[in-house]
Amino acid sequence: MSRVEQVKAKERDAVKPAKSAGPQALPLWPGVIRYYWDFLPVERKECIVTLHEGNTPLLRCRNLERAVDPDLSLYLKLEGLNPTCSFKDRGMTVAMSKAVEDGSRAVICASTGNTSASAAAYAARAGLRAYVVVPQGNISLGKLSQAMIHGAKVIEVEGNFDVALKLVREAARQFPITLVNSLNPYRIEGQKTAAFEICDHLGKAPDYHFLPVGNAGNITAYWKGYKEYLDIGRLSSLPKMMGFQAAGAAPIVLGRVIEKPETIATAIRIGNPASWQGALAARDESGGAIESVTDDDILAAYKLLADSEGILAEPASAISVAGVIKKQKEGIFRAGDVVVCTLTGHGLKDPDIAIRQSAQPIRIPPDLNRLKEFFERESVR
């Protein structure tokens, strides 16, 4: 029995159903490091820093299939259901655990929001100091509030994410502080576990995997995970990796750095991705693509997810579904193709967008007759 199989067997047996629990009692999920121990670089279990991230739902979306292409099997990987409500937690548990192993006392990151929230939470869990550098006025309050409440020191700088990242890279070189952006290779190691989960749930790799591309660490990580599963015989094929950038922040698509990237999807408002080369490798090795869609396309997919499936994702997440819609119109799919879209973060991270994209509340006096009139207009019988 391999080490991974031993860990799985141990976790299955870890929690025995109590007499009152009934037949549905389940073992506790241990977090990605313990579950995928053989595949990750953490060496000392006493140094693991976890909020039991991972094991997020892979949701089959029948309504979305009917709206986009009834011949597809379309799944959403709901990474917004991680502890700090984004995919960043997968990488952060490994990066923070390694920081503890190495004796670090402080961590730093640049962020458009999700990384800062995750770094602050995991640093609090680990008892480390956290410093986050964010572009002034270019981060949603939902994300900024997370970093602040977890006790991180928040530093706002004039400029965009790329300016912030340049600053923290230099700070990490000059001071005894650990960088936990996706330039940290342990972040990629943790994020690859989402690919493992998809394959474990499906029993195979999907035919296509669509996901947002901002700093490009995620597409790099998923591709690494798929290849590792192929190498050990868990897979017989690999997916085509389909990355999407916003038209106003599409440096990889355009082949040049964007000095002032602009998009409503703040999480991918990045003009010079740190994992640019990794994204290109994922695209080229898988026979996939990295393309762009407009903000209007992103918002249309954002609303479609909410209306058809009850899923509120942040706008950057919706770009993966916008990509599927674009490629469906181009006719690339075959009947029966299995398509996975990664939704990277929860929509409550950016509630202002949800409010602006929704009908405003209807106001009436506290009068049953007025409520009755309203329901009659709505044809409610």
mmCIF file of C-alpha atoms in Angstrom:
data_model
loop_
_atom_site.group_PDB
_atom_site.id
_atom_site.type_symbol
_atom_site.label_atom_id
_atom_site.label_comp_id
_atom_site.label_asym_id
_atom_site.label_seq_id
_atom_site.Cartn_x
_atom_site.Cartn_y
_atom_site.Cartn_z
ATOM 1 C CA MET A 1 0.000 0.000 0.000
ATOM 2 C CA SER A 2 1.449 3.401 -1.020
ATOM 3 C CA ARG A 3 1.848 6.260 1.426
ATOM 4 C CA VAL A 4 -1.094 8.082 -0.156
ATOM 5 C CA GLU A 5 -3.309 4.990 0.156
ATOM 6 C CA GLN A 6 -2.228 4.578 3.776
ATOM 7 C CA VAL A 7 -3.161 8.185 4.544
ATOM 8 C CA LYS A 8 -6.544 7.748 2.870
ATOM 9 C CA ALA A 9 -7.223 4.536 4.783
ATOM 10 C CA LYS A 10 -6.230 6.189 8.036
ATOM 11 C CA GLU A 11 -8.515 9.149 7.426
ATOM 12 C CA ARG A 12 -11.415 6.875 6.475
ATOM 13 C CA ASP A 13 -11.041 5.112 9.802
ATOM 14 C CA ALA A 14 -10.252 8.224 11.852
ATOM 15 C CA VAL A 15 -13.802 8.966 12.928
ATOM 16 C CA LYS A 16 -16.053 6.050 13.799
ATOM 17 C CA PRO A 17 -19.806 6.702 13.646
ATOM 18 C CA ALA A 18 -21.282 7.208 17.104
ATOM 19 C CA LYS A 19 -24.369 5.193 17.969
ATOM 20 C CA SER A 20 -26.525 8.283 17.650
ATOM 21 C CA ALA A 21 -24.865 9.483 14.475
ATOM 22 C CA GLY A 22 -26.533 7.039 12.121
ATOM 23 C CA PRO A 23 -25.086 5.479 8.995
ATOM 24 C CA GLN A 24 -24.153 8.807 7.342
ATOM 25 C CA ALA A 25 -21.388 9.854 9.762
ATOM 26 C CA LEU A 26 -18.253 10.793 7.820
ATOM 27 C CA PRO A 27 -14.569 11.103 8.705
ATOM 28 C CA LEU A 28 -13.145 14.579 9.049
ATOM 29 C CA TRP A 29 -11.338 15.987 6.003
ATOM 30 C CA PRO A 30 -7.716 16.542 7.130
ATOM 31 C CA GLY A 31 -6.690 19.288 4.698
ATOM 32 C CA VAL A 32 -4.687 18.926 1.489
ATOM 33 C CA ILE A 33 -1.269 18.350 3.044
ATOM 34 C CA ARG A 34 -2.243 15.298 5.058
ATOM 35 C CA TYR A 35 -4.520 13.887 2.366
ATOM 36 C CA TYR A 36 -1.973 14.264 -0.443
ATOM 37 C CA TRP A 37 1.097 13.836 1.749
ATOM 38 C CA ASP A 38 3.117 11.856 -0.823
ATOM 39 C CA PHE A 39 2.788 14.619 -3.399
ATOM 40 C CA LEU A 40 3.764 17.622 -1.269
ATOM 41 C CA PRO A 41 7.098 18.906 0.096
ATOM 42 C CA VAL A 42 6.154 19.371 3.769
ATOM 43 C CA GLU A 43 8.411 17.140 5.886
ATOM 44 C CA ARG A 44 7.287 17.630 9.494
ATOM 45 C CA LYS A 45 3.656 17.051 10.401
ATOM 46 C CA GLU A 46 3.972 19.140 13.550
ATOM 47 C CA CYS A 47 4.614 22.164 11.304
ATOM 48 C CA ILE A 48 1.445 21.793 9.247
ATOM 49 C CA VAL A 49 -0.657 24.963 9.203
ATOM 50 C CA THR A 50 -4.137 24.107 7.982
ATOM 51 C CA LEU A 51 -7.701 25.358 8.043
ATOM 52 C CA HIS A 52 -8.788 22.067 6.447
ATOM 53 C CA GLU A 53 -8.774 23.591 2.995
ATOM 54 C CA GLY A 54 -9.557 21.566 -0.108
ATOM 55 C CA ASN A 55 -12.136 18.886 -0.857
ATOM 56 C CA THR A 56 -14.278 21.546 -2.541
ATOM 57 C CA PRO A 57 -17.381 20.498 -4.500
ATOM 58 C CA LEU A 58 -17.187 19.498 -8.141
ATOM 59 C CA LEU A 59 -20.701 20.415 -9.195
ATOM 60 C CA ARG A 60 -22.433 19.023 -12.296
ATOM 61 C CA CYS A 61 -24.450 21.888 -13.797
ATOM 62 C CA ARG A 62 -27.451 20.654 -15.780
ATOM 63 C CA ASN A 63 -29.055 24.079 -16.103
ATOM 64 C CA LEU A 64 -25.827 25.598 -17.371
ATOM 65 C CA GLU A 65 -25.435 22.721 -19.814
ATOM 66 C CA ARG A 66 -28.890 23.451 -21.236
ATOM 67 C CA ALA A 67 -28.028 27.138 -21.565
ATOM 68 C CA VAL A 68 -24.587 26.643 -23.133
ATOM 69 C CA ASP A 69 -24.448 23.216 -24.820
ATOM 70 C CA PRO A 70 -26.685 20.267 -23.850
ATOM 71 C CA ASP A 71 -24.163 17.833 -25.332
ATOM 72 C CA LEU A 72 -21.483 18.734 -22.778
ATOM 73 C CA SER A 73 -20.929 17.373 -19.296
ATOM 74 C CA LEU A 74 -20.150 20.645 -17.537
ATOM 75 C CA TYR A 75 -18.736 20.817 -14.009
ATOM 76 C CA LEU A 76 -17.797 23.699 -11.737
ATOM 77 C CA LYS A 77 -14.945 23.357 -9.235
ATOM 78 C CA LEU A 78 -16.153 25.611 -6.414
ATOM 79 C CA GLU A 79 -12.925 26.943 -4.953
ATOM 80 C CA GLY A 80 -14.788 29.796 -3.302
ATOM 81 C CA LEU A 81 -15.801 27.251 -0.648
ATOM 82 C CA ASN A 82 -12.288 27.056 0.766
ATOM 83 C CA PRO A 83 -11.854 28.539 4.279
ATOM 84 C CA THR A 84 -11.051 32.111 3.172
ATOM 85 C CA CYS A 85 -13.336 31.734 0.152
ATOM 86 C CA SER A 86 -10.746 31.357 -2.599
ATOM 87 C CA PHE A 87 -8.381 28.839 -4.164
ATOM 88 C CA LYS A 88 -5.414 30.612 -2.589
ATOM 89 C CA ASP A 89 -5.812 28.536 0.580
ATOM 90 C CA ARG A 90 -4.478 25.412 -1.141
ATOM 91 C CA GLY A 91 -1.138 27.043 -1.838
ATOM 92 C CA MET A 92 -1.070 29.020 1.369
ATOM 93 C CA THR A 93 -1.296 25.954 3.622
ATOM 94 C CA VAL A 94 1.867 24.563 2.010
ATOM 95 C CA ALA A 95 3.730 27.893 1.822
ATOM 96 C CA MET A 96 2.906 28.713 5.451
ATOM 97 C CA SER A 97 3.787 25.213 6.674
ATOM 98 C CA LYS A 98 7.164 25.432 4.950
ATOM 99 C CA ALA A 99 7.708 28.885 6.436
ATOM 100 C CA VAL A 100 7.147 27.377 9.894
ATOM 101 C CA GLU A 101 9.490 24.479 9.071
ATOM 102 C CA ASP A 102 12.151 26.959 8.039
ATOM 103 C CA GLY A 103 11.779 29.005 11.208
ATOM 104 C CA SER A 104 10.304 32.093 9.599
ATOM 105 C CA ARG A 105 8.573 34.587 11.871
ATOM 106 C CA ALA A 106 6.921 36.804 9.265
ATOM 107 C CA VAL A 107 5.435 36.599 5.774
ATOM 108 C CA ILE A 108 4.702 39.161 3.081
ATOM 109 C CA CYS A 109 2.685 39.264 -0.125
ATOM 110 C CA ALA A 110 1.383 41.628 -2.773
ATOM 111 C CA SER A 111 -2.251 41.132 -3.584
ATOM 112 C CA THR A 112 -5.327 42.182 -5.507
ATOM 113 C CA GLY A 113 -7.249 40.746 -2.564
ATOM 114 C CA ASN A 114 -7.510 36.969 -2.342
ATOM 115 C CA THR A 115 -3.850 36.301 -1.547
ATOM 116 C CA SER A 116 -3.878 38.920 1.202
ATOM 117 C CA ALA A 117 -6.953 37.354 2.811
ATOM 118 C CA SER A 118 -5.475 33.877 2.706
ATOM 119 C CA ALA A 119 -2.004 34.913 3.860
ATOM 120 C CA ALA A 120 -3.452 36.855 6.795
ATOM 121 C CA ALA A 121 -5.662 33.968 7.920
ATOM 122 C CA TYR A 122 -2.962 31.302 7.680
ATOM 123 C CA ALA A 123 -0.391 33.559 9.340
ATOM 124 C CA ALA A 124 -2.830 34.081 12.215
ATOM 125 C CA ARG A 125 -3.271 30.304 12.446
ATOM 126 C CA ALA A 126 0.512 29.827 12.475
ATOM 127 C CA GLY A 127 1.256 32.667 14.896
ATOM 128 C CA LEU A 128 3.341 34.560 12.317
ATOM 129 C CA ARG A 129 3.311 38.256 11.473
ATOM 130 C CA ALA A 130 1.764 39.068 8.091
ATOM 131 C CA TYR A 131 2.352 42.078 5.872
ATOM 132 C CA VAL A 132 0.255 42.625 2.770
ATOM 133 C CA VAL A 133 0.919 45.240 0.105
ATOM 134 C CA VAL A 134 -2.105 46.198 -1.970
ATOM 135 C CA PRO A 135 -2.706 48.668 -4.819
ATOM 136 C CA GLN A 136 -4.407 51.717 -3.372
ATOM 137 C CA GLY A 137 -8.075 51.907 -4.352
ATOM 138 C CA ASN A 138 -7.884 48.731 -6.455
ATOM 139 C CA ILE A 139 -8.964 46.039 -4.006
ATOM 140 C CA SER A 140 -12.504 45.114 -3.038
ATOM 141 C CA LEU A 141 -13.535 45.905 0.519
ATOM 142 C CA GLY A 142 -14.681 42.318 1.036
ATOM 143 C CA LYS A 143 -11.143 41.049 0.519
ATOM 144 C CA LEU A 144 -9.410 43.903 2.309
ATOM 145 C CA SER A 145 -11.616 43.400 5.364
ATOM 146 C CA GLN A 146 -10.440 39.786 5.646
ATOM 147 C CA ALA A 147 -6.769 40.753 5.716
ATOM 148 C CA MET A 148 -7.446 43.476 8.266
ATOM 149 C CA ILE A 149 -9.548 41.434 10.685
ATOM 150 C CA HIS A 150 -6.958 38.631 10.747
ATOM 151 C CA GLY A 151 -4.393 41.125 12.002
ATOM 152 C CA ALA A 152 -2.205 41.631 8.946
ATOM 153 C CA LYS A 153 -0.406 44.942 8.534
ATOM 154 C CA VAL A 154 -1.904 46.360 5.344
ATOM 155 C CA ILE A 155 0.272 48.686 3.274
ATOM 156 C CA GLU A 156 -1.347 50.548 0.384
ATOM 157 C CA VAL A 157 0.851 51.711 -2.493
ATOM 158 C CA GLU A 158 0.173 53.951 -5.438
ATOM 159 C CA GLY A 159 0.021 51.910 -8.616
ATOM 160 C CA ASN A 160 -1.240 48.482 -9.592
ATOM 161 C CA PHE A 161 -0.550 44.899 -8.500
ATOM 162 C CA ASP A 162 2.637 44.667 -10.545
ATOM 163 C CA VAL A 163 4.108 47.651 -8.684
ATOM 164 C CA ALA A 164 3.160 46.032 -5.361
ATOM 165 C CA LEU A 165 4.720 42.709 -6.353
ATOM 166 C CA LYS A 166 7.984 44.358 -7.343
ATOM 167 C CA LEU A 167 8.154 45.990 -3.910
ATOM 168 C CA VAL A 168 7.520 42.810 -1.908
ATOM 169 C CA ARG A 169 10.017 40.797 -3.955
ATOM 170 C CA GLU A 170 12.692 43.293 -3.039
ATOM 171 C CA ALA A 171 11.549 43.400 0.589
ATOM 172 C CA ALA A 172 11.834 39.606 0.838
ATOM 173 C CA ARG A 173 15.392 39.813 -0.471
ATOM 174 C CA GLN A 174 16.443 42.483 2.024
ATOM 175 C CA PHE A 175 14.605 41.462 5.195
ATOM 176 C CA PRO A 176 14.110 38.176 7.122
ATOM 177 C CA ILE A 177 10.596 37.686 5.815
ATOM 178 C CA THR A 178 9.078 34.946 3.645
ATOM 179 C CA LEU A 179 7.390 35.830 0.353
ATOM 180 C CA VAL A 180 4.116 33.904 -0.041
ATOM 181 C CA ASN A 181 3.010 35.054 -3.480
ATOM 182 C CA SER A 182 2.829 32.386 -6.181
ATOM 183 C CA LEU A 183 6.497 33.086 -6.940
ATOM 184 C CA ASN A 184 6.963 30.919 -3.878
ATOM 185 C CA PRO A 185 7.130 27.413 -5.409
ATOM 186 C CA TYR A 186 5.295 25.898 -2.439
ATOM 187 C CA ARG A 187 2.195 27.851 -3.438
ATOM 188 C CA ILE A 188 2.121 26.019 -6.774
ATOM 189 C CA GLU A 189 2.618 22.708 -4.985
ATOM 190 C CA GLY A 190 -0.460 23.256 -2.865
ATOM 191 C CA GLN A 191 -2.628 24.551 -5.693
ATOM 192 C CA LYS A 192 -1.976 21.474 -7.829
ATOM 193 C CA THR A 193 -4.075 19.426 -5.380
ATOM 194 C CA ALA A 194 -7.240 20.795 -6.981
ATOM 195 C CA ALA A 195 -6.326 18.851 -10.132
ATOM 196 C CA PHE A 196 -5.902 15.702 -8.008
ATOM 197 C CA GLU A 197 -9.367 16.189 -6.534
ATOM 198 C CA ILE A 198 -11.007 16.647 -9.924
ATOM 199 C CA CYS A 199 -9.485 13.396 -11.156
ATOM 200 C CA ASP A 200 -10.349 11.572 -7.938
ATOM 201 C CA HIS A 201 -13.989 12.688 -8.252
ATOM 202 C CA LEU A 202 -14.383 12.053 -11.980
ATOM 203 C CA GLY A 203 -12.232 8.929 -12.095
ATOM 204 C CA LYS A 204 -10.355 10.496 -15.007
ATOM 205 C CA ALA A 205 -9.177 13.845 -16.320
ATOM 206 C CA PRO A 206 -11.687 16.132 -18.034
ATOM 207 C CA ASP A 207 -11.374 16.765 -21.741
ATOM 208 C CA TYR A 208 -11.098 20.521 -21.213
ATOM 209 C CA HIS A 209 -10.271 22.607 -18.175
ATOM 210 C CA PHE A 210 -11.207 26.307 -18.258
ATOM 211 C CA LEU A 211 -9.892 28.760 -15.694
ATOM 212 C CA PRO A 212 -9.034 32.426 -15.156
ATOM 213 C CA VAL A 213 -5.498 33.649 -15.773
ATOM 214 C CA GLY A 214 -4.255 36.572 -13.710
ATOM 215 C CA ASN A 215 -0.843 36.001 -12.182
ATOM 216 C CA ALA A 216 -0.971 32.598 -13.954
ATOM 217 C CA GLY A 217 -0.014 30.464 -10.973
ATOM 218 C CA ASN A 218 -3.229 28.468 -11.019
ATOM 219 C CA ILE A 219 -3.090 27.242 -14.618
ATOM 220 C CA THR A 220 0.569 26.353 -13.964
ATOM 221 C CA ALA A 221 -0.374 24.433 -10.826
ATOM 222 C CA TYR A 222 -3.307 22.519 -12.302
ATOM 223 C CA TRP A 223 -1.185 21.397 -15.242
ATOM 224 C CA LYS A 224 1.542 20.217 -12.849
ATOM 225 C CA GLY A 225 -1.036 18.226 -10.892
ATOM 226 C CA TYR A 226 -2.507 16.563 -13.951
ATOM 227 C CA LYS A 227 0.943 15.570 -15.209
ATOM 228 C CA GLU A 228 1.919 14.100 -11.849
ATOM 229 C CA TYR A 229 -1.196 11.941 -11.787
ATOM 230 C CA LEU A 230 -0.425 10.793 -15.331
ATOM 231 C CA ASP A 231 3.142 9.923 -14.332
ATOM 232 C CA ILE A 232 2.014 7.561 -11.544
ATOM 233 C CA GLY A 233 -0.627 5.885 -13.701
ATOM 234 C CA ARG A 234 -3.718 7.511 -12.184
ATOM 235 C CA LEU A 235 -4.631 9.000 -15.584
ATOM 236 C CA SER A 236 -4.537 7.747 -19.143
ATOM 237 C CA SER A 237 -5.003 11.176 -20.748
ATOM 238 C CA LEU A 238 -4.593 14.866 -19.993
ATOM 239 C CA PRO A 239 -6.998 17.783 -20.443
ATOM 240 C CA LYS A 240 -6.599 20.733 -22.754
ATOM 241 C CA MET A 241 -5.859 23.726 -20.538
ATOM 242 C CA MET A 242 -7.972 26.730 -21.518
ATOM 243 C CA GLY A 243 -6.943 29.955 -19.799
ATOM 244 C CA PHE A 244 -8.811 33.243 -20.115
ATOM 245 C CA GLN A 245 -7.819 36.821 -19.435
ATOM 246 C CA ALA A 246 -9.894 39.985 -19.455
ATOM 247 C CA ALA A 247 -9.471 41.975 -22.666
ATOM 248 C CA GLY A 248 -8.159 44.986 -20.740
ATOM 249 C CA ALA A 249 -5.663 42.874 -18.791
ATOM 250 C CA ALA A 250 -4.434 40.300 -21.293
ATOM 251 C CA PRO A 251 -0.637 40.431 -21.391
ATOM 252 C CA ILE A 252 -0.188 36.766 -22.312
ATOM 253 C CA VAL A 253 -2.720 37.010 -25.123
ATOM 254 C CA LEU A 254 -1.096 40.171 -26.486
ATOM 255 C CA GLY A 255 2.445 38.981 -25.849
ATOM 256 C CA ARG A 256 3.496 42.095 -23.947
ATOM 257 C CA VAL A 257 3.362 43.617 -20.489
ATOM 258 C CA ILE A 258 0.320 45.812 -19.878
ATOM 259 C CA GLU A 259 1.403 48.837 -17.857
ATOM 260 C CA LYS A 260 -2.109 49.844 -16.775
ATOM 261 C CA PRO A 261 -4.389 46.784 -16.881
ATOM 262 C CA GLU A 262 -8.113 47.476 -16.562
ATOM 263 C CA THR A 263 -11.005 45.102 -15.939
ATOM 264 C CA ILE A 264 -13.978 44.799 -13.642
ATOM 265 C CA ALA A 265 -12.497 41.446 -12.548
ATOM 266 C CA THR A 266 -10.066 42.854 -9.981
ATOM 267 C CA ALA A 267 -8.573 39.462 -9.080
ATOM 268 C CA ILE A 268 -7.041 39.186 -12.576
ATOM 269 C CA ARG A 269 -6.215 42.871 -13.106
ATOM 270 C CA ILE A 270 -2.559 42.015 -13.626
ATOM 271 C CA GLY A 271 -0.318 43.261 -16.410
ATOM 272 C CA ASN A 272 2.822 41.179 -15.900
ATOM 273 C CA PRO A 273 2.033 37.661 -14.594
ATOM 274 C CA ALA A 274 4.670 36.081 -12.374
ATOM 275 C CA SER A 275 3.976 32.608 -13.822
ATOM 276 C CA TRP A 276 3.817 33.726 -17.465
ATOM 277 C CA GLN A 277 6.123 30.979 -18.698
ATOM 278 C CA GLY A 278 4.307 28.315 -16.700
ATOM 279 C CA ALA A 279 1.030 29.357 -18.314
ATOM 280 C CA LEU A 280 2.543 29.170 -21.784
ATOM 281 C CA ALA A 281 3.889 25.701 -21.028
ATOM 282 C CA ALA A 282 0.472 24.524 -19.832
ATOM 283 C CA ARG A 283 -1.145 25.898 -22.971
ATOM 284 C CA ASP A 284 1.395 24.497 -25.407
ATOM 285 C CA GLU A 285 1.973 21.101 -23.791
ATOM 286 C CA SER A 286 -1.756 20.432 -23.431
ATOM 287 C CA GLY A 287 -2.782 21.684 -26.871
ATOM 288 C CA GLY A 288 -5.014 24.259 -25.188
ATOM 289 C CA ALA A 289 -5.339 28.011 -25.488
ATOM 290 C CA ILE A 290 -5.023 31.301 -23.625
ATOM 291 C CA GLU A 291 -7.482 33.852 -24.924
ATOM 292 C CA SER A 292 -9.408 36.912 -23.780
ATOM 293 C CA VAL A 293 -13.035 37.950 -23.336
ATOM 294 C CA THR A 294 -14.560 41.337 -22.624
ATOM 295 C CA ASP A 295 -15.871 42.637 -19.322
ATOM 296 C CA ASP A 296 -19.373 42.412 -20.807
ATOM 297 C CA ASP A 297 -18.773 38.711 -21.473
ATOM 298 C CA ILE A 298 -17.549 38.241 -17.897
ATOM 299 C CA LEU A 299 -20.596 39.948 -16.402
ATOM 300 C CA ALA A 300 -22.982 37.982 -18.622
ATOM 301 C CA ALA A 301 -21.419 34.706 -17.401
ATOM 302 C CA TYR A 302 -21.437 35.995 -13.815
ATOM 303 C CA LYS A 303 -25.176 36.632 -14.015
ATOM 304 C CA LEU A 304 -25.832 33.337 -15.829
ATOM 305 C CA LEU A 305 -24.117 31.394 -13.026
ATOM 306 C CA ALA A 306 -26.212 33.136 -10.410
ATOM 307 C CA ASP A 307 -29.509 32.830 -12.307
ATOM 308 C CA SER A 308 -29.170 29.292 -13.620
ATOM 309 C CA GLU A 309 -27.235 27.454 -10.909
ATOM 310 C CA GLY A 310 -27.509 29.557 -7.753
ATOM 311 C CA ILE A 311 -23.736 30.080 -7.731
ATOM 312 C CA LEU A 312 -22.369 33.478 -6.704
ATOM 313 C CA ALA A 313 -18.762 33.682 -7.835
ATOM 314 C CA GLU A 314 -16.527 36.708 -8.048
ATOM 315 C CA PRO A 315 -16.286 38.178 -11.584
ATOM 316 C CA ALA A 316 -12.804 36.778 -12.180
ATOM 317 C CA SER A 317 -14.198 33.289 -11.596
ATOM 318 C CA ALA A 318 -16.951 33.794 -14.152
ATOM 319 C CA ILE A 319 -14.400 34.314 -16.912
ATOM 320 C CA SER A 320 -13.924 30.541 -17.093
ATOM 321 C CA VAL A 321 -17.611 30.115 -17.989
ATOM 322 C CA ALA A 322 -17.386 33.056 -20.398
ATOM 323 C CA GLY A 323 -14.549 31.158 -22.048
ATOM 324 C CA VAL A 324 -16.681 28.030 -22.445
ATOM 325 C CA ILE A 325 -19.437 30.107 -24.046
ATOM 326 C CA LYS A 326 -16.941 31.680 -26.446
ATOM 327 C CA LYS A 327 -15.421 28.354 -27.472
ATOM 328 C CA GLN A 328 -18.833 26.699 -27.820
ATOM 329 C CA LYS A 329 -19.764 29.348 -30.371
ATOM 330 C CA GLU A 330 -16.565 28.480 -32.223
ATOM 331 C CA GLY A 331 -17.629 24.826 -32.320
ATOM 332 C CA ILE A 332 -14.610 23.208 -30.668
ATOM 333 C CA PHE A 333 -16.521 20.703 -28.521
ATOM 334 C CA ARG A 334 -17.687 17.207 -29.358
ATOM 335 C CA ALA A 335 -20.777 15.555 -27.936
ATOM 336 C CA GLY A 336 -19.971 14.015 -24.575
ATOM 337 C CA ASP A 337 -16.937 16.150 -23.795
ATOM 338 C CA VAL A 338 -16.308 16.615 -20.073
ATOM 339 C CA VAL A 339 -15.552 20.248 -19.269
ATOM 340 C CA VAL A 340 -14.464 21.604 -15.887
ATOM 341 C CA CYS A 341 -14.504 25.310 -15.017
ATOM 342 C CA THR A 342 -12.627 26.498 -11.952
ATOM 343 C CA LEU A 343 -14.467 29.186 -10.011
ATOM 344 C CA THR A 344 -11.614 30.676 -8.039
ATOM 345 C CA GLY A 345 -13.393 32.846 -5.479
ATOM 346 C CA HIS A 346 -16.740 33.509 -3.832
ATOM 347 C CA GLY A 347 -18.922 36.372 -5.004
ATOM 348 C CA LEU A 348 -19.289 37.778 -1.496
ATOM 349 C CA LYS A 349 -15.685 38.892 -1.873
ATOM 350 C CA ASP A 350 -17.011 41.664 -4.114
ATOM 351 C CA PRO A 351 -20.641 42.332 -3.114
ATOM 352 C CA ASP A 352 -20.794 45.726 -4.846
ATOM 353 C CA ILE A 353 -20.676 43.994 -8.226
ATOM 354 C CA ALA A 354 -23.565 41.706 -7.268
ATOM 355 C CA ILE A 355 -25.671 44.666 -6.186
ATOM 356 C CA ARG A 356 -24.959 46.613 -9.374
ATOM 357 C CA GLN A 357 -25.869 43.624 -11.538
ATOM 358 C CA SER A 358 -29.180 42.944 -9.769
ATOM 359 C CA ALA A 359 -32.661 44.418 -9.800
ATOM 360 C CA GLN A 360 -33.189 46.871 -6.975
ATOM 361 C CA PRO A 361 -35.524 45.935 -4.093
ATOM 362 C CA ILE A 362 -39.192 46.824 -4.450
ATOM 363 C CA ARG A 363 -40.540 48.996 -1.646
ATOM 364 C CA ILE A 364 -44.110 48.872 -0.401
ATOM 365 C CA PRO A 365 -45.830 50.023 2.781
ATOM 366 C CA PRO A 366 -46.630 47.345 5.419
ATOM 367 C CA ASP A 367 -50.011 46.649 3.844
ATOM 368 C CA LEU A 368 -51.219 43.166 2.846
ATOM 369 C CA ASN A 369 -53.337 44.612 0.022
ATOM 370 C CA ARG A 370 -50.254 46.203 -1.516
ATOM 371 C CA LEU A 371 -48.419 42.891 -1.253
ATOM 372 C CA LYS A 372 -51.406 41.185 -2.864
ATOM 373 C CA GLU A 373 -51.336 43.691 -5.727
ATOM 374 C CA PHE A 374 -47.654 42.963 -6.205
ATOM 375 C CA PHE A 375 -48.204 39.194 -6.400
ATOM 376 C CA GLU A 376 -51.079 39.691 -8.848
ATOM 377 C CA ARG A 377 -48.767 41.660 -11.125
ATOM 378 C CA GLU A 378 -46.241 38.822 -10.777
ATOM 379 C CA SER A 379 -48.948 36.291 -11.744
ATOM 380 C CA VAL A 380 -48.499 34.425 -8.454
ATOM 381 C CA ARG A 381 -51.655 32.423 -7.688
#
